[in-house]
C-alpha positions in Angstrom: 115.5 99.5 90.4 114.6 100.3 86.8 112.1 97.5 86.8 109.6 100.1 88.4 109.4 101.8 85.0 107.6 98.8 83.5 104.0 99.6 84.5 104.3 103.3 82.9 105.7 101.9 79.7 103.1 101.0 76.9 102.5 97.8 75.7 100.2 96.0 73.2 98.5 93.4 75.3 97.2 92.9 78.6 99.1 90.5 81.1 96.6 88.1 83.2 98.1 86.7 86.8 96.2 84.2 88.5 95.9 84.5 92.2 95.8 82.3 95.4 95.1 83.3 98.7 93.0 85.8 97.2 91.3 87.0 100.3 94.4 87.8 102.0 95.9 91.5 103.0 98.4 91.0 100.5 96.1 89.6 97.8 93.7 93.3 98.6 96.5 95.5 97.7 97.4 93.5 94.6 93.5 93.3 93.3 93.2 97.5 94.2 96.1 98.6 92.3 95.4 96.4 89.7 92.1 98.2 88.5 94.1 101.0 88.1 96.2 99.6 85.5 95.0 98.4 82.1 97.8 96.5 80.9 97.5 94.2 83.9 94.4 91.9 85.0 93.5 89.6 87.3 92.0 86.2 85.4 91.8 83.6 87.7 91.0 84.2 92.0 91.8 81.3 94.2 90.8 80.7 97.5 89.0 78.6 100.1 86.9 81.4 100.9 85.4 82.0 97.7 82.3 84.5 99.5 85.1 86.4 100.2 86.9 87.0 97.1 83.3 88.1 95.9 82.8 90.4 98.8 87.0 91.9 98.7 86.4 92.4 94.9 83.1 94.3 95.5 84.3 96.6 97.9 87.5 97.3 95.7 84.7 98.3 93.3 85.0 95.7 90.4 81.4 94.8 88.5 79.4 92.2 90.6 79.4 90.3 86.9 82.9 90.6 86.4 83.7 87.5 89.0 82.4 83.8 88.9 82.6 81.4 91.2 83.7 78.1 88.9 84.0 74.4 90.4 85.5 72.4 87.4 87.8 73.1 84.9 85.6 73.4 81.4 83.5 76.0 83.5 86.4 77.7 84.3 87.6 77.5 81.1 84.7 79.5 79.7 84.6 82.1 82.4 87.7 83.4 81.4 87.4 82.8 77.5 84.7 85.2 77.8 86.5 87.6 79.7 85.6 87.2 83.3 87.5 86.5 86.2 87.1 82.7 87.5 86.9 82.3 91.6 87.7 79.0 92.5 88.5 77.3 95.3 90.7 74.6 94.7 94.6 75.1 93.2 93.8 71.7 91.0 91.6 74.0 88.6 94.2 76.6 88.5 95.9 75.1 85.1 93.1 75.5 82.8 92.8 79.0 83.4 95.1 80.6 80.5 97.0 83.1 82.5 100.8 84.8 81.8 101.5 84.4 85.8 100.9 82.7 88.9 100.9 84.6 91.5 101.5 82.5 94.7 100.0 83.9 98.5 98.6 81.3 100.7 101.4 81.2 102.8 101.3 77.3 103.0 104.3 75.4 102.3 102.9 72.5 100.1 99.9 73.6 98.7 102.0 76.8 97.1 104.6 74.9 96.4 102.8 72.4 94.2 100.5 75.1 92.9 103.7 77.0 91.4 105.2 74.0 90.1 102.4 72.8 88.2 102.8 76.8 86.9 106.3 76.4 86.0 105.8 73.2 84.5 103.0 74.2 82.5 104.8 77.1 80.9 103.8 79.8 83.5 105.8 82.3 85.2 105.5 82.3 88.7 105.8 85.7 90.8 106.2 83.9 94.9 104.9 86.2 97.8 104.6 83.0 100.1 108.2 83.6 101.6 107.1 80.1 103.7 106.9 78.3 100.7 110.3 80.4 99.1 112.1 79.3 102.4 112.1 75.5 101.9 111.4 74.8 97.7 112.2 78.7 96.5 115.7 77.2 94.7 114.2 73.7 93.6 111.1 76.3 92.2 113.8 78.8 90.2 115.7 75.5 88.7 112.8 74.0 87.6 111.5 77.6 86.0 115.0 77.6 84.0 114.4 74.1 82.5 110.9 75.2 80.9 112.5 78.7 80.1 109.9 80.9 81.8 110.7 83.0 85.1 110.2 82.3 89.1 110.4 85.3 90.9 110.2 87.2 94.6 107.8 89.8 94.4 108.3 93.4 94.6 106.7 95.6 97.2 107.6 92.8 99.8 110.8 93.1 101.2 113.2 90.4 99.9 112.5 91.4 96.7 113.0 94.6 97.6 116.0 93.9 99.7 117.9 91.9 96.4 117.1 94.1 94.2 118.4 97.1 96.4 121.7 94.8 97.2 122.0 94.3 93.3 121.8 98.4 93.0 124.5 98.9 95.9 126.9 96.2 94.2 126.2 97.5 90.6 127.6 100.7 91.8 131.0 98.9 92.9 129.8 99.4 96.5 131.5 97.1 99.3 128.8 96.0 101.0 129.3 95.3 104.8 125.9 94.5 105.9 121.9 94.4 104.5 118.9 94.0 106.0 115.6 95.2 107.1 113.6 97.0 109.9 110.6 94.8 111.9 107.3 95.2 111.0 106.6 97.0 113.7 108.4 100.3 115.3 109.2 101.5 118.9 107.8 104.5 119.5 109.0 106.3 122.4 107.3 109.2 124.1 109.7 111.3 126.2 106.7 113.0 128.2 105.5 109.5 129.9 108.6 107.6 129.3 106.6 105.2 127.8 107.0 102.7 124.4 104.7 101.6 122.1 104.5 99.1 119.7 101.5 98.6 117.6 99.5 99.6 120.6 101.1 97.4 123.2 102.7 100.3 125.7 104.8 99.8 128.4 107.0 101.4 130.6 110.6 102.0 129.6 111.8 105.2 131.9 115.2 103.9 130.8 114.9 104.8 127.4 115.3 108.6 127.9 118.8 108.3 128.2 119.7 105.5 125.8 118.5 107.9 122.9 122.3 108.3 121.8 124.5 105.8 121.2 127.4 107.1 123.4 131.0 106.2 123.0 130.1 102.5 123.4 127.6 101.1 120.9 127.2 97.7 122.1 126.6 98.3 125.6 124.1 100.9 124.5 122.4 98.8 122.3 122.3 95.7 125.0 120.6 98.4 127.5 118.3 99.5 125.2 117.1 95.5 124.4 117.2 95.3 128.4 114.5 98.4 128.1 111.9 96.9 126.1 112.2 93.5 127.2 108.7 92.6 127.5 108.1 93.4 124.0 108.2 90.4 121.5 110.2 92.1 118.6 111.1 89.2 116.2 108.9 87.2 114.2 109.3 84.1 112.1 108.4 86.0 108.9 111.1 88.0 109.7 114.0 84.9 109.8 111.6 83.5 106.3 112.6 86.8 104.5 116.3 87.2 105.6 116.7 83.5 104.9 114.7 84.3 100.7 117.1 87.1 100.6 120.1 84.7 101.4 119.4 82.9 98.2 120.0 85.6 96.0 122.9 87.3 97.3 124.6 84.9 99.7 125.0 87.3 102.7 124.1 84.8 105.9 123.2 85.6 109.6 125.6 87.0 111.7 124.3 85.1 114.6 121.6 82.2 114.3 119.2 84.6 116.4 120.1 87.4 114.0 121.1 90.7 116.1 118.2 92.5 116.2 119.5 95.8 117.3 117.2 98.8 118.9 118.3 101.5 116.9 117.6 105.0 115.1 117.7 105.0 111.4 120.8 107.7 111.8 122.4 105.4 113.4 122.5 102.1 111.1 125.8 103.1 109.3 127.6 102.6 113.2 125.6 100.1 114.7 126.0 98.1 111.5 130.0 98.5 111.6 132.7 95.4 111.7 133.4 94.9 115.4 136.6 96.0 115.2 135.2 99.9 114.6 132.3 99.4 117.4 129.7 97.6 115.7 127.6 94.4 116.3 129.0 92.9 112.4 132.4 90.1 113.1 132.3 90.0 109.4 131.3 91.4 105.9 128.1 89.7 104.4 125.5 90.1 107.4 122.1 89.9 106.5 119.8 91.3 109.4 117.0 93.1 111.0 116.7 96.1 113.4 113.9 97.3 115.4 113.0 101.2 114.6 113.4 103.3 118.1 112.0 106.7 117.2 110.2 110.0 118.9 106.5 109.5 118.1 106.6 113.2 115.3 109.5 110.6 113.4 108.9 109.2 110.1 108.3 105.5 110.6 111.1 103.1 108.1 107.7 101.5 107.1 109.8 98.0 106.9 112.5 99.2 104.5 115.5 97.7 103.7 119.2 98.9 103.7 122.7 98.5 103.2 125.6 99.1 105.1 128.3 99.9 102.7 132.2 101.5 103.3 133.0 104.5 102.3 135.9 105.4 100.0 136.7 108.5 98.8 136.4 110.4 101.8 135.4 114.3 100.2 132.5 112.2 98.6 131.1 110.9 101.8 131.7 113.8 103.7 129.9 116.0 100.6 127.0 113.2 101.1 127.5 113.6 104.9 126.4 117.4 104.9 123.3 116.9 102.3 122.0 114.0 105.1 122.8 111.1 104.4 123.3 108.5 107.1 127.5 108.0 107.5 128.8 106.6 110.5 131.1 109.3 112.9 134.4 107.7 112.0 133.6 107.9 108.6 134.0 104.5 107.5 130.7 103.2 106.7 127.9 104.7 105.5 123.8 103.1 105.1 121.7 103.8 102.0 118.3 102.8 102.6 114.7 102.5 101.3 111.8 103.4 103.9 108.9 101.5 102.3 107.7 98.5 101.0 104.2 98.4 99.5 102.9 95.3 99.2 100.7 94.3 96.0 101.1 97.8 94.8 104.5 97.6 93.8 104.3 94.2 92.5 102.7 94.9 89.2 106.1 95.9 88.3 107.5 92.3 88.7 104.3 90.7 86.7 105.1 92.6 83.9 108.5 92.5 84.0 108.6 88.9 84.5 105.6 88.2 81.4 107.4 91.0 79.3 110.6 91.0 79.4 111.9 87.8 81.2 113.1 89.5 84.1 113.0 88.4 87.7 113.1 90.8 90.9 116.2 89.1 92.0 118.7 86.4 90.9 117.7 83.7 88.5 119.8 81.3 89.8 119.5 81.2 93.8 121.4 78.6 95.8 120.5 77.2 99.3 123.1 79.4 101.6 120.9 79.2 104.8 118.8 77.2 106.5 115.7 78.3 107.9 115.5 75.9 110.8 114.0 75.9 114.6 114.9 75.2 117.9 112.4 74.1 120.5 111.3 76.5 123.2 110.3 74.4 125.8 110.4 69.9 126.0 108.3 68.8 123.1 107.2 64.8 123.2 106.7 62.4 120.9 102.9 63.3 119.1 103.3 66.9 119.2 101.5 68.5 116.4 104.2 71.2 115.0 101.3 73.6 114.6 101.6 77.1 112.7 99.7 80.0 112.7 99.3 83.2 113.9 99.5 86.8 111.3 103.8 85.8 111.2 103.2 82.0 110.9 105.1 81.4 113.7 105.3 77.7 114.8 104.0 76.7 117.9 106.9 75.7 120.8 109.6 76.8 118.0 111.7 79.7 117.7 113.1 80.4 114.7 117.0 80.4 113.4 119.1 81.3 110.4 122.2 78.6 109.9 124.2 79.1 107.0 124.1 76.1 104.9 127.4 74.7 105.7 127.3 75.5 109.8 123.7 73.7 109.5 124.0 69.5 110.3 123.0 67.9 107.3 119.7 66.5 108.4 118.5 70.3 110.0 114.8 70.2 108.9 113.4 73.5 107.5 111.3 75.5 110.0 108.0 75.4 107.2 108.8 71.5 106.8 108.1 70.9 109.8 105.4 73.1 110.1 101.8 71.1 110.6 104.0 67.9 111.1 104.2 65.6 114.0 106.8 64.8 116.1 108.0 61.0 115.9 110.3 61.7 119.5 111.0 63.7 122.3 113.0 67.0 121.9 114.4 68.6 124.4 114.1 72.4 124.8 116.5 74.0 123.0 117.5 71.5 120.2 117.4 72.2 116.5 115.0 70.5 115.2 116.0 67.7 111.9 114.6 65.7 110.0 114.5 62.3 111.7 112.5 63.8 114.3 109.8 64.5 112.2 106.7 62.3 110.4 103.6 63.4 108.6 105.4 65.9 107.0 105.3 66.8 102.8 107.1 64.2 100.8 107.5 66.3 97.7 108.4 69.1 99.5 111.3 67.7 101.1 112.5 66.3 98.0 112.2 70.0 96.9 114.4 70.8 99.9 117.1 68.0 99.1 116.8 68.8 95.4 117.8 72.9 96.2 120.3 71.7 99.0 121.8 69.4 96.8 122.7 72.3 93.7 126.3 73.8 93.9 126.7 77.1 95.9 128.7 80.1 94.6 129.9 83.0 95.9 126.5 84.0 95.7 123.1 83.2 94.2 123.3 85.4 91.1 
């Protein structure tokens, strides 16, 4: 976590990031916090949309002369020799630009993915918010980054990076970590006056709710009423299964269940709901990697999409002395969860630019191996033609729902969900079936060699 002191340490030269999907929610709170640092600046903008990178940059306040929209590379060339910041729309141009950093965000599997690797392979460091792209080329990406000695990276303020980097913190300390994760994007908010629950202004009625708000003596069977209660709310998203899956890499903790367990649960309560089975949690083993859902009482501090880890406890005068100052231990005793309730988007991630241009560091391991795969099983009967198509704010595939294998439970020709994104389907798949390989066509040559290439690297006991 010390990596957060390297935007309030002085340095003697300015770091430049290129940028692409620079109209995107992401790229805003990167291009905002920027201006407020002066060791850090943005030289090259890329993005389809270039009106909009003009309009996002004017109503962050930069100069209207301080942008220019460039279409070849010797223009672009000059734009930025004179000190301006090039716009561009195509990734092609992005090499002449001269910058320290790449800064990857258009969520699409092959254009990032080529975009960073002609970075890497030009003798830039890359910094990878597209978890999409991470999910399928990420270890392929981080290999290639070691043969030309600069540094691929997850981004901090999003939360893998956040998550690895909070794991490597818990497991610095000696910590025996049971179980990490996240919460979802979005909370449960339940009102006790109208028995009602929101989430992100979708309300429904959950009477039920008002008397699941403890766990009781039974945690399962609590939790499994609670998911019964909001039912008709849809809770998981593909981004989050992308993130756990980035996460995997680094520190080799897998899914407990391919579906992950998605528990509805209070942040006091993550330390028990989080416990081996044996000691009435949802965990059959050590080294879980999942998400919750946030139930809390609408004047309740949100977890903003934090991250955690449930650790055991040792020594037990410490825990109980940690205990009474707050901090979330389960009632036996036996586990306790240490926690982070933010991420912030671009306005942490300066911190991995310069640490990554600086000092040669990476917000998480710089050697990850392929423990999961991010795969997908069809949701209804899919025929031969189907176009695999994603969108959506969570990139969600269209007809597939999301799963986290680990690597060596996964059959060897499992296709990665954001392969087969935009691809066609050369048969019929029956609902239900993971999707693999062979029933795919249309899809990204290179980037499935980027797959095989990362699948094909030796696993330890985890990716550092």
């Amino acid at each position: 976590m010390n990596a957060q002191q390297a935007g309030a340490q002085p340095v003697d030269r300015t770091v430049t990031y290129a940028l692409t999907g620079a109209c995107g929610g992401f790229a805003r709170t990167l291009l905002a916090q920027t201006r407020r640092m002066p060791n850090l600046r943005a030289s090259v903008l890329c993005d389809l949309d270039t009106d909009g990178v003009h309009a996002l940059a004017a109503d962050l306040g930069f100069p209207t002369d301080e942008l220019v929209t460039v279409g070849d590379t010797e223009a672009l060339t000059a734009a930025v020799a004179a000190g301006r910041t090039a716009v561009v729309a195509d990734s092609a141009l992005l090499a002449a630009g001269g910058f320290d950093i790449l800064v990857e965000a258009t969520g699409s599997p092959a254009v990032g993915y080529r975009a960073a690797r002609t970075a890497l392979t030009g003798g830039r460091h890359v910094a990878m918010v597209s978890k999409e792209v991470d999910s399928v080329s990420g270890v392929e990406l981080a290999s290639i980054a070691a043969e030309h000695g600069v540094v691929y990276t997850t981004a901090t303020g999003d939360q893998p990076a956040n998550l690895i980097q909070w794991f490597d913190w818990a497991r610095g300390l000696g910590l025996e970590i049971v179980a990490i994760g996240k919460s979802g994007e979005y909370d449960l908010v339940y009102d006790p006056e109208t028995a009602t629950v929101t989430q992100l202004g979708e309300t429904i009625d959950a009477p039920a709710l008002g008397g699941l708000l403890k766990l009781g003596d039974d945690v399962r069977t609590t939790l499994a009423a609670r998911a019964e209660a909001v039912a008709p709310l849809k809770r998981s998203a593909a981004a989050d299964y992308c993130e756990m899956a980035v996460v995997a890499t680094s520190t080799g903790f897998t899914a407990d269940v391919e579906a992950m367990h998605y528990p509805v649960a209070r942040v006091a309560e993550l330390a028990d709901v989080y416990a081996l089975r044996e000691h009435g949690g949802v965990s059959t083993r050590e080294g879980v990697v999942d998400v919750f859902s946030v139930l809390r009482l609408p004047e309740e501090a949100s977890f903003a999409g934090g991250v955690f880890a449930v650790v055991r406890t040792h020594d037990p005068v410490t825990w109980q002395t940690l205990a009474q100052k707050g901090h979330v231990v389960s009632r036996d005793g036996r586990y306790a969860c240490l926690y982070l309730p933010y991420h912030l988007m671009g306005v942490e991630t300066p911190t991995t630019l310069l640490d990554a241009v600086l000092r040669g560091v990476p917000a998480g391991s710089p050697s990850p191996r392929q423990h999961v795969v991010l795969g997908g099983r069809t949701t209804r009967d899919l025929p031969a033609g189907t176009v695999l198509t994603m969108g959506g704010h969570h990139h969600e595939v269209e007809g597939v729902a999301p799963v986290l294998l680990a690597t060596d439970d996964a059959p060897a020709d499992a296709a990665p969900l954001y392969l087969a994104a935009h691809a066609v389907l050369a048969t019929d798949v029956p609902a239900g079936e993971l999707l693999t390989i062979g029933h795919l066509t249309g899809h990204d040559a290179e980037l499935l060699a980027a797959w095989r290439a990362g699948l094909a690297l030796p696993r330890g006991g985890d990716g550092a």
